[in-house]
CSV table of C-alpha atoms in Angstrom, one decimal:
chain,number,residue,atom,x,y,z
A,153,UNK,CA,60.9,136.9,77.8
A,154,UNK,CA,61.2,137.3,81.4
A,155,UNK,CA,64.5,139.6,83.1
A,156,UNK,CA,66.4,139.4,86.3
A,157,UNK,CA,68.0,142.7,87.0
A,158,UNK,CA,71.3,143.2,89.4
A,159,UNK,CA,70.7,146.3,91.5
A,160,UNK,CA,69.6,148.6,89.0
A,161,UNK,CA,67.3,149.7,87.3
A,162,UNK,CA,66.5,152.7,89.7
A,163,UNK,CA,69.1,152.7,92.3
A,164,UNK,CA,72.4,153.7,92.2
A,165,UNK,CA,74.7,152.3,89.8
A,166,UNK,CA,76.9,152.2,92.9
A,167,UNK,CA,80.9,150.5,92.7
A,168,UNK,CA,82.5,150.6,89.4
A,169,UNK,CA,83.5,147.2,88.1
A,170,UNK,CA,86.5,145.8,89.0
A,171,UNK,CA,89.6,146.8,86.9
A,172,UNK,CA,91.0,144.4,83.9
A,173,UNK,CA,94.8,144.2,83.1
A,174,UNK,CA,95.2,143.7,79.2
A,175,UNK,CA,96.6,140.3,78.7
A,176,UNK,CA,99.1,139.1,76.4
A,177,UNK,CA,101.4,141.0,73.6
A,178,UNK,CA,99.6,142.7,71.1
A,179,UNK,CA,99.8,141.2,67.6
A,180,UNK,CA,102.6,143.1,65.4
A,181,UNK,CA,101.1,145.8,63.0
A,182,UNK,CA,101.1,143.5,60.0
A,183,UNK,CA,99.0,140.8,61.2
A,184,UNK,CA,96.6,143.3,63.0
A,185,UNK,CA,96.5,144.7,59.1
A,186,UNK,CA,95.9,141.2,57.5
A,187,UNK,CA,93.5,140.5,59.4
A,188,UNK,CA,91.4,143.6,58.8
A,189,UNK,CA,92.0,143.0,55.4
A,190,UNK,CA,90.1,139.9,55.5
A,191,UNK,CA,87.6,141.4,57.4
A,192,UNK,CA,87.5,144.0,54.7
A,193,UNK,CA,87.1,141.4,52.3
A,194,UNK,CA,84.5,139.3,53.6
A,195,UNK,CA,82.2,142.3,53.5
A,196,UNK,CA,80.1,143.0,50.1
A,197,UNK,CA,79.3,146.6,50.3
A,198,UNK,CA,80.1,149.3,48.3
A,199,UNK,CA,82.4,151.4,51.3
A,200,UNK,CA,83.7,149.2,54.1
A,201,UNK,CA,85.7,150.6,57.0
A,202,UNK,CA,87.0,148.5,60.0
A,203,UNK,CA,89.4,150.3,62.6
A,204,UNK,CA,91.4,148.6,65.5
A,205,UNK,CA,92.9,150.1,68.5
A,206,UNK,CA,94.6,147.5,70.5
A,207,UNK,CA,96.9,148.9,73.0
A,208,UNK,CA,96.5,153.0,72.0
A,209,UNK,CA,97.4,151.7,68.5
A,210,UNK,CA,95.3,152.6,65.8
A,211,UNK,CA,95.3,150.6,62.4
A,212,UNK,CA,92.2,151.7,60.2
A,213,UNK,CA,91.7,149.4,56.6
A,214,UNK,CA,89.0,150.3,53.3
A,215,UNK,CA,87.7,149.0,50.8
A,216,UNK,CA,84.7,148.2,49.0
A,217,UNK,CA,82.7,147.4,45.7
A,218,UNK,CA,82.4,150.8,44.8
A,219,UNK,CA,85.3,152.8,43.7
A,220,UNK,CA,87.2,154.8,45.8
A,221,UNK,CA,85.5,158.5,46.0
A,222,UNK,CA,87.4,161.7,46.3
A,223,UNK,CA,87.5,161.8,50.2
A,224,UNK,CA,89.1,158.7,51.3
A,225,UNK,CA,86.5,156.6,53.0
A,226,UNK,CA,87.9,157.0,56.8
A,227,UNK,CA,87.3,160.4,56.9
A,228,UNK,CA,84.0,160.5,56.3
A,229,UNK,CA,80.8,160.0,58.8
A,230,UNK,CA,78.6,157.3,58.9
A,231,UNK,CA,75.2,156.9,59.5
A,232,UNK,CA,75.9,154.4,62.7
A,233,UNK,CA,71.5,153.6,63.6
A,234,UNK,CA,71.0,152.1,66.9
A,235,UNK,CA,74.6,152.5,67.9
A,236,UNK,CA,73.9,155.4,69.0
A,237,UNK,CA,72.0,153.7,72.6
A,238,UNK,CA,75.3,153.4,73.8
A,239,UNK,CA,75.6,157.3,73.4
A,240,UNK,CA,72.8,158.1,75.2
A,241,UNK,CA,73.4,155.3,78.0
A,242,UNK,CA,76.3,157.0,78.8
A,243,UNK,CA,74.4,160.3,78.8
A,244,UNK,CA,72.0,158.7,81.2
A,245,UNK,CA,74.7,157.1,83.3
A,246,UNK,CA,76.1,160.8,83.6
A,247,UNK,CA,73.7,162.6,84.7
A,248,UNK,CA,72.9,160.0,87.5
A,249,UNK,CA,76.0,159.6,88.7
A,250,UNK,CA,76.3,164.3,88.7
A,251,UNK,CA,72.9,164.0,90.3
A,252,UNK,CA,70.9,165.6,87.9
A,253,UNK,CA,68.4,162.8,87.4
A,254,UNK,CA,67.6,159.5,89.0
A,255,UNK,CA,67.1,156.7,86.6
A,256,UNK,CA,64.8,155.6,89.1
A,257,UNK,CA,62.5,158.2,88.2
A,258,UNK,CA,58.9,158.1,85.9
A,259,UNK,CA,59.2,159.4,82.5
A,260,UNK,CA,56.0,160.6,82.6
A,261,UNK,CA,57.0,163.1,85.4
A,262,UNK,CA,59.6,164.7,83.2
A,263,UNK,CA,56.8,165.3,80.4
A,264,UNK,CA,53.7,166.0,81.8
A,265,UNK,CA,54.2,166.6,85.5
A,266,UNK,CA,50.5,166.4,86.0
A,267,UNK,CA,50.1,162.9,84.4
A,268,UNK,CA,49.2,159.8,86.7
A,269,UNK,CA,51.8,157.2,86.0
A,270,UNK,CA,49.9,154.8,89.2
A,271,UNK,CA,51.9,151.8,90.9
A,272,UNK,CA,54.7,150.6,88.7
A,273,UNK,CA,55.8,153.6,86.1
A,274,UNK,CA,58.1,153.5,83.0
A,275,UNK,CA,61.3,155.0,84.8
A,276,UNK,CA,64.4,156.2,82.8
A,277,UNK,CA,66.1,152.9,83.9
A,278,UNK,CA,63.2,150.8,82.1
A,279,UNK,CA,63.4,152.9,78.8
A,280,UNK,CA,67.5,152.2,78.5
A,281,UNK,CA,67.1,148.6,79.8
A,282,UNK,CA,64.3,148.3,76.7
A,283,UNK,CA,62.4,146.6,80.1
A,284,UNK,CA,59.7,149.5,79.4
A,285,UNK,CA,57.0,147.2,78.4
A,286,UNK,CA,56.9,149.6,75.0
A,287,UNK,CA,57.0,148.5,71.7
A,288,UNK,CA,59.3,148.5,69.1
A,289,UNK,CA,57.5,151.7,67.3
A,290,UNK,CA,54.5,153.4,68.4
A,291,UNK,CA,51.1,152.0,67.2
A,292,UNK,CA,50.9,154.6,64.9
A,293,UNK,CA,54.1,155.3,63.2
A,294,UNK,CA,53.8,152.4,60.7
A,295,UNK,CA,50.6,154.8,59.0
A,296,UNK,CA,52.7,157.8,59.5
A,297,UNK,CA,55.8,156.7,58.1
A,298,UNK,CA,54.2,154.1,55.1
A,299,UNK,CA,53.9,157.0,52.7
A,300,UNK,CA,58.4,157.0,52.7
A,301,UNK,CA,59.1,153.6,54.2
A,302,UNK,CA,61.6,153.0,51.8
A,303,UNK,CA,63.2,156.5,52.0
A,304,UNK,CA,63.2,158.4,55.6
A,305,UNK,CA,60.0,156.4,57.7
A,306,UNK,CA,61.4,158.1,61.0
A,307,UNK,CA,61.1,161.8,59.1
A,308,UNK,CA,57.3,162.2,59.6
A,309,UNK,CA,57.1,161.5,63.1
A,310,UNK,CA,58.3,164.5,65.5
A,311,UNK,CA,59.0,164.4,69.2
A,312,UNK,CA,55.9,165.6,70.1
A,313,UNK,CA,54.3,162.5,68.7
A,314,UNK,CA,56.6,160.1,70.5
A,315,UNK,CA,55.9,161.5,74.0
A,316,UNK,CA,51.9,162.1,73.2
A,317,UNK,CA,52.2,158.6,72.3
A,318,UNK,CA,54.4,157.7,75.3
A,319,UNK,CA,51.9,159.2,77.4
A,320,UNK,CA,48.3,157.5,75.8
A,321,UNK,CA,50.1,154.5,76.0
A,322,UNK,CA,49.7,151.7,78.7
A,323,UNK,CA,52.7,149.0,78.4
A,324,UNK,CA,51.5,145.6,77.6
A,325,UNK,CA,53.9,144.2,80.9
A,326,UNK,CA,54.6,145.9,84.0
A,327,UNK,CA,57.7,147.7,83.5
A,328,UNK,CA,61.2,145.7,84.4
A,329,UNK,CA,59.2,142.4,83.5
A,330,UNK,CA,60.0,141.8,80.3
A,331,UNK,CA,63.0,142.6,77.6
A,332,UNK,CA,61.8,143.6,74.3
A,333,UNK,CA,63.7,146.0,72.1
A,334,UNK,CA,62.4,149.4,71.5
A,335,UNK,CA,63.5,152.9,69.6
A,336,UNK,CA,60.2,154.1,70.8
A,337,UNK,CA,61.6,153.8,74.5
A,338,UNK,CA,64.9,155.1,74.0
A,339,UNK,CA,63.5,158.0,72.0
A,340,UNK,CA,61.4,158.4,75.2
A,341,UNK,CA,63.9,158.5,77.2
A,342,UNK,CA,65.7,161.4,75.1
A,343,UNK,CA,62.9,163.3,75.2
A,344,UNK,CA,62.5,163.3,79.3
A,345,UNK,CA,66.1,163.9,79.5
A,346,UNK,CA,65.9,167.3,77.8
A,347,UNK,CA,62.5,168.0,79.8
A,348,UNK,CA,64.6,167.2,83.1
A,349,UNK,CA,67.6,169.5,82.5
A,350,UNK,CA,65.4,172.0,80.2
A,351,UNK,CA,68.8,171.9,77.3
A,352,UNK,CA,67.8,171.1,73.6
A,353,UNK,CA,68.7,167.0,72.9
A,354,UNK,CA,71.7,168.5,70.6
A,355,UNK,CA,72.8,170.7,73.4
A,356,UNK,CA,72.5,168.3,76.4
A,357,UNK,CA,74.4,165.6,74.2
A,358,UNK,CA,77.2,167.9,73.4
A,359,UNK,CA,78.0,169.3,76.3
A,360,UNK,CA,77.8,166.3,78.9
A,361,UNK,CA,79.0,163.9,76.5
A,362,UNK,CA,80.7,164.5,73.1
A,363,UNK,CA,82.4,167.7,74.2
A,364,UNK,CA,84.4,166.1,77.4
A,365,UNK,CA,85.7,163.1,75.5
A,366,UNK,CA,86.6,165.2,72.3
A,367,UNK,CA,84.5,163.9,70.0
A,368,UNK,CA,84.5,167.3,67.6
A,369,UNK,CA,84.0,165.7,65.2
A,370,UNK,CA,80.7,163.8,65.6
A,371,UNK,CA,77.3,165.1,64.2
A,372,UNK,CA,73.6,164.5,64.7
A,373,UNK,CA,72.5,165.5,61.9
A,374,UNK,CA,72.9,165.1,57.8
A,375,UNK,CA,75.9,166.9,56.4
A,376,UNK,CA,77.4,166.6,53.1
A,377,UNK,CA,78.8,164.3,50.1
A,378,UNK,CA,82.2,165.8,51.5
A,379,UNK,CA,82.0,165.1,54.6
A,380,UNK,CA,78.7,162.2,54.6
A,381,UNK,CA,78.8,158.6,53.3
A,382,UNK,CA,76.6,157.7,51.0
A,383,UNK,CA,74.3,154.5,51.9
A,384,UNK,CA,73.2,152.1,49.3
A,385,UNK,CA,69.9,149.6,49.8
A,386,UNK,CA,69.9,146.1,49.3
A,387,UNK,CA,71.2,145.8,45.9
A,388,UNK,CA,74.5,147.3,46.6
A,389,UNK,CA,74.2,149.8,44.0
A,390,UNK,CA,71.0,152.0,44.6
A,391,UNK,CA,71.9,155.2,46.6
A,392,UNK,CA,69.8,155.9,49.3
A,393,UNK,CA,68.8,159.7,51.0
A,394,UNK,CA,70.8,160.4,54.5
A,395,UNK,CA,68.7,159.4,57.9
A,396,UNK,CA,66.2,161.7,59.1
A,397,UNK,CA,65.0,160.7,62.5
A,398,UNK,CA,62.4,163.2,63.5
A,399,UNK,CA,61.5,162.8,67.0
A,400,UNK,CA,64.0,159.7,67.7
A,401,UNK,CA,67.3,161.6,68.0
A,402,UNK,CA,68.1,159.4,71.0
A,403,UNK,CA,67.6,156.3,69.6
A,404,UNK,CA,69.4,156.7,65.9
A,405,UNK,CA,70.9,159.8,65.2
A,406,UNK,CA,74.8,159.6,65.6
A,407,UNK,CA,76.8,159.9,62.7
A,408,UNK,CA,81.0,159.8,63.0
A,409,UNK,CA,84.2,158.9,61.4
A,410,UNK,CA,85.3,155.5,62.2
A,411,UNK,CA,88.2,157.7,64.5
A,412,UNK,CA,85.7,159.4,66.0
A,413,UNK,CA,84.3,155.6,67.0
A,414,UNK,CA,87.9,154.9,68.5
A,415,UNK,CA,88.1,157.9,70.1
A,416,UNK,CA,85.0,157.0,71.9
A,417,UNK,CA,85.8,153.7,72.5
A,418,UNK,CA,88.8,154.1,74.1
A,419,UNK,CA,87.5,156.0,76.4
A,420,UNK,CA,85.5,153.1,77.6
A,421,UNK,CA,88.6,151.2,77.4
A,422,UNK,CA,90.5,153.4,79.8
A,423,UNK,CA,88.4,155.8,81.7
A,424,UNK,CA,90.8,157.0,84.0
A,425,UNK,CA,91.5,160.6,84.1
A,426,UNK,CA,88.8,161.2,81.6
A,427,UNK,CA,86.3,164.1,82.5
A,428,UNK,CA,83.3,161.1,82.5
A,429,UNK,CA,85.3,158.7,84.1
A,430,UNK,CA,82.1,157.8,86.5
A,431,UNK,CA,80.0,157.2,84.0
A,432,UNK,CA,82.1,156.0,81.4
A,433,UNK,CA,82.6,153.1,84.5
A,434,UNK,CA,79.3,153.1,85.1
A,435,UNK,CA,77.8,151.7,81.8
A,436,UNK,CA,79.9,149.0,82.0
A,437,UNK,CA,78.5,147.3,85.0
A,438,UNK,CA,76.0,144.9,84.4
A,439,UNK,CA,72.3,145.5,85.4
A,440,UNK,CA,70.2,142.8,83.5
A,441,UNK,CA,70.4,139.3,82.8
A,442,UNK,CA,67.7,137.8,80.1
A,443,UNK,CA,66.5,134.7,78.2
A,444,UNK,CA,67.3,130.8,78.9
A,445,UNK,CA,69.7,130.4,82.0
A,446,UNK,CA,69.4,134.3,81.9
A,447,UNK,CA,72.7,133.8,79.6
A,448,UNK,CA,72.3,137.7,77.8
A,449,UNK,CA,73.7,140.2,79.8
A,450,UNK,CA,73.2,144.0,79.2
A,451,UNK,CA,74.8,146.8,80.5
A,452,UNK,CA,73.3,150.4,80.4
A,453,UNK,CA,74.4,151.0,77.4
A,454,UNK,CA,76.2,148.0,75.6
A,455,UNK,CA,75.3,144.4,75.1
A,456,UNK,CA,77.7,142.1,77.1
A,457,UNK,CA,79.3,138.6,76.1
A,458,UNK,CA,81.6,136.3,77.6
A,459,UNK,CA,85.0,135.8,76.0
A,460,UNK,CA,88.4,133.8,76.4
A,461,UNK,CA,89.7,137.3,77.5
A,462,UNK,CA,87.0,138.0,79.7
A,463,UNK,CA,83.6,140.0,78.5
A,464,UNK,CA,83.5,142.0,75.7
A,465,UNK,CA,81.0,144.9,75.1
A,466,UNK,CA,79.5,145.9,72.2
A,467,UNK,CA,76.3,147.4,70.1
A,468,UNK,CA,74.8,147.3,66.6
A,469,UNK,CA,73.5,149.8,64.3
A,470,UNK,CA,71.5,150.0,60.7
A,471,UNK,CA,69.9,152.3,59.0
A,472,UNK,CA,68.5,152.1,55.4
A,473,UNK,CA,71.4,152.4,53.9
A,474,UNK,CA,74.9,151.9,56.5
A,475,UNK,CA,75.7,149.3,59.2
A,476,UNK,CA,78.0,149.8,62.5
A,477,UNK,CA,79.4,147.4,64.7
A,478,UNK,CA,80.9,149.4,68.1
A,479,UNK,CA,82.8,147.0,70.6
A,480,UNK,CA,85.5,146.6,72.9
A,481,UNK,CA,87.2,143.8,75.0
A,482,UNK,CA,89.0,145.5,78.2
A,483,UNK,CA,90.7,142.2,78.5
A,484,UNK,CA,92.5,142.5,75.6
A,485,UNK,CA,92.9,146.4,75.4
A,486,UNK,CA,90.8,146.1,72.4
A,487,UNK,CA,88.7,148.4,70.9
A,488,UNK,CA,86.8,147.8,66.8
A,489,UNK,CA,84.6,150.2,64.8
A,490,UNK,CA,83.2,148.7,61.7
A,491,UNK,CA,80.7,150.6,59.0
A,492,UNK,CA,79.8,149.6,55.7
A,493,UNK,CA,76.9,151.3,53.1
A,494,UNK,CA,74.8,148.9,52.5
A,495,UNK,CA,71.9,147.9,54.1
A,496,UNK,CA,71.4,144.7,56.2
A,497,UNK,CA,70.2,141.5,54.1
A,498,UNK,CA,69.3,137.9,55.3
A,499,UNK,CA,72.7,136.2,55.8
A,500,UNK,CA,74.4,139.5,55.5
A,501,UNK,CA,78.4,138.7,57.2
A,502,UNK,CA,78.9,142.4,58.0
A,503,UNK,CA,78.0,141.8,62.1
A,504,UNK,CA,79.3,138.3,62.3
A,505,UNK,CA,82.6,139.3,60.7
A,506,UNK,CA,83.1,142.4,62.6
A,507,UNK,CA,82.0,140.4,65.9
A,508,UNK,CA,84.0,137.3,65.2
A,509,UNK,CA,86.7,139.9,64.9
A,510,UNK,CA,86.8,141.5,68.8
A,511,UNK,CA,85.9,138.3,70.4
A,512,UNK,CA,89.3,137.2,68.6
A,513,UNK,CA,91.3,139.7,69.1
């Protein structure tokens, strides 16, 4: 699948996109409820959480198959997978924009500054584009992590494997060539990160990024019944053990009340005045176009789709037990954060309900 990128990867993420006036009057707080309702409803899962800001107005709707437990679902955090990218893009797109690392720069001279990267090196920009030329998973994690594939496959394989494997690794495609989607490059990409600025990946993502927009509240690591949800595997009904990620922190490891989710969308939403205001601007600018017509656009951090109301931004996430849907549509002043515990099947309607949702809004 060939790419066309805008002016990054590698450059400056230079002018922030142009400014977009919320259209329209906001639905009254009854029909923003009904409709999460139905979302709520078309969702077969045994917890199901889907919370709206439109406007700086929160409504937040539960419900599941399971019955209610004795912290009321909204409260507790979610396992939210992949979603997390959009975490570390806007890590990445802060510490360019403060000058503390050039996207534009080889991985490989983060992690082993004596390794020969030759010609065209993986930079940082390649790994969060997933233009890398990496695979999904190293070639050996699938050995590694057969033993509990159906339990915690990411738990056996530490950061110290990733980047080895980073480094003994020659991409199929020259780097920015081709799109495929990869943990194991955004993992890398984590990984170089803390070699550049020399802070622990909990530290660095803390301080630069869930600190200044007051996510307190988010964690990146397992807690407890009280405070965790419980994920569930295909049948709906079989509990499954809390994500361990090992070595792929940047990729997966997130976890956050659905208002911690609004919290961080709206930021993206209205970045003005907020301490990451540049880079929360940033990761909204498009830098890569992809497939037939080069239709799929990608930000740094979030995928990007046309809408009545203008794009709309947004990112999925699954682990082996939860789903997430992150999105917003500055258009509409819109922001959604939808989880559910149970993990993804053919045909599954959590994504195409939650998405249906935002574009609509």
């Amino acid at each position: 699948m060939t790419t066309r990128s805008a002016p990054w990867p590698g450059g400056s993420l230079g002018a922030r996109p142009p400014e977009e006036t919320p259209e329209g009057v906001p639905p009254d707080d009854e029909a923003v409820r009904q409709l999460l309702d139905a979302a709520v409803g078309a969702v077969d899962a045994p917890d199901v959480v889907f919370a709206l800001s439109r406007g700086g107005r929160r409504t937040v709707r539960c419900g599941g198959t399971a019955p209610p437990g004795p912290v009321e679902r909204h409260r507790l955090r979610y396992e939210i997978g992949s979603a997390s990218k959009t975490f570390t893009g806007l890590l990445l797109a802060e510490l360019a924009q403060s000058g503390r690392v050039s996207a534009g720069e080889p991985a490989a001279a983060f992690l082993d500054p004596g390794h020969r990267y030759g010609q065209n090196p993986v930079t940082l920009a390649h790994l969060i584009t997933h233009t890398s030329g990496l695979p999904a998973l190293p070639a050996d994690f699938f050995v590694r992590a057969l033993p509990a594939w159906h339990t915690n496959p990411y738990a056996g394989y530490p950061a110290e494997r990733v980047t080895d494997a980073f480094l003994r690794r020659r991409p199929r495609h020259r780097p920015g060539t081709r799109w495929h989607y990869s943990n194991f490059g955004v993992a890398v990409l984590g990984h170089a990160l803390v070699a550049a600025t020399g802070t622990p990946w909990d530290e660095l993502l803390t301080g630069r990024v869930l600190r200044p927009l007051g996510l307190h509240g988010v964690a990146l690591r397992a807690g407890t019944p009280d405070t965790d949800a419980t994920g569930h595997r295909k049948d709906g009904v079989t509990s499954t053990p809390p994500l361990v990620v090992g070595g792929f922190q940047a990729a997966g490891a997130v976890r956050a009340t659905p208002h911690d989710l609004l919290t961080f969308l709206e930021a993206h939403l209205d970045p003005a005045g907020s301490p990451a205001a540049d880079a929360l601007w940033a990761v909204r600018r498009p830098v890569l176009r992809r497939g037939l017509g080069h239709r799929h656009v990608h930000t740094v951090a979030w995928f990007q789709h046309p809408t009545g109301h203008g794009p709309m931004y947004f990112h999925c996430g699954a682990t082996l037990g939860q789903q997430a849907f992150l999105g917003f549509c500055p258009g509409t002043g819109t922001a959604l954060a939808a989880v559910c515990t149970r993990r993804f099947r053919a045909r599954d309607t959590f994504v195409p309900t939650a998405y249906a949702l935002l574009a609509g809004a």
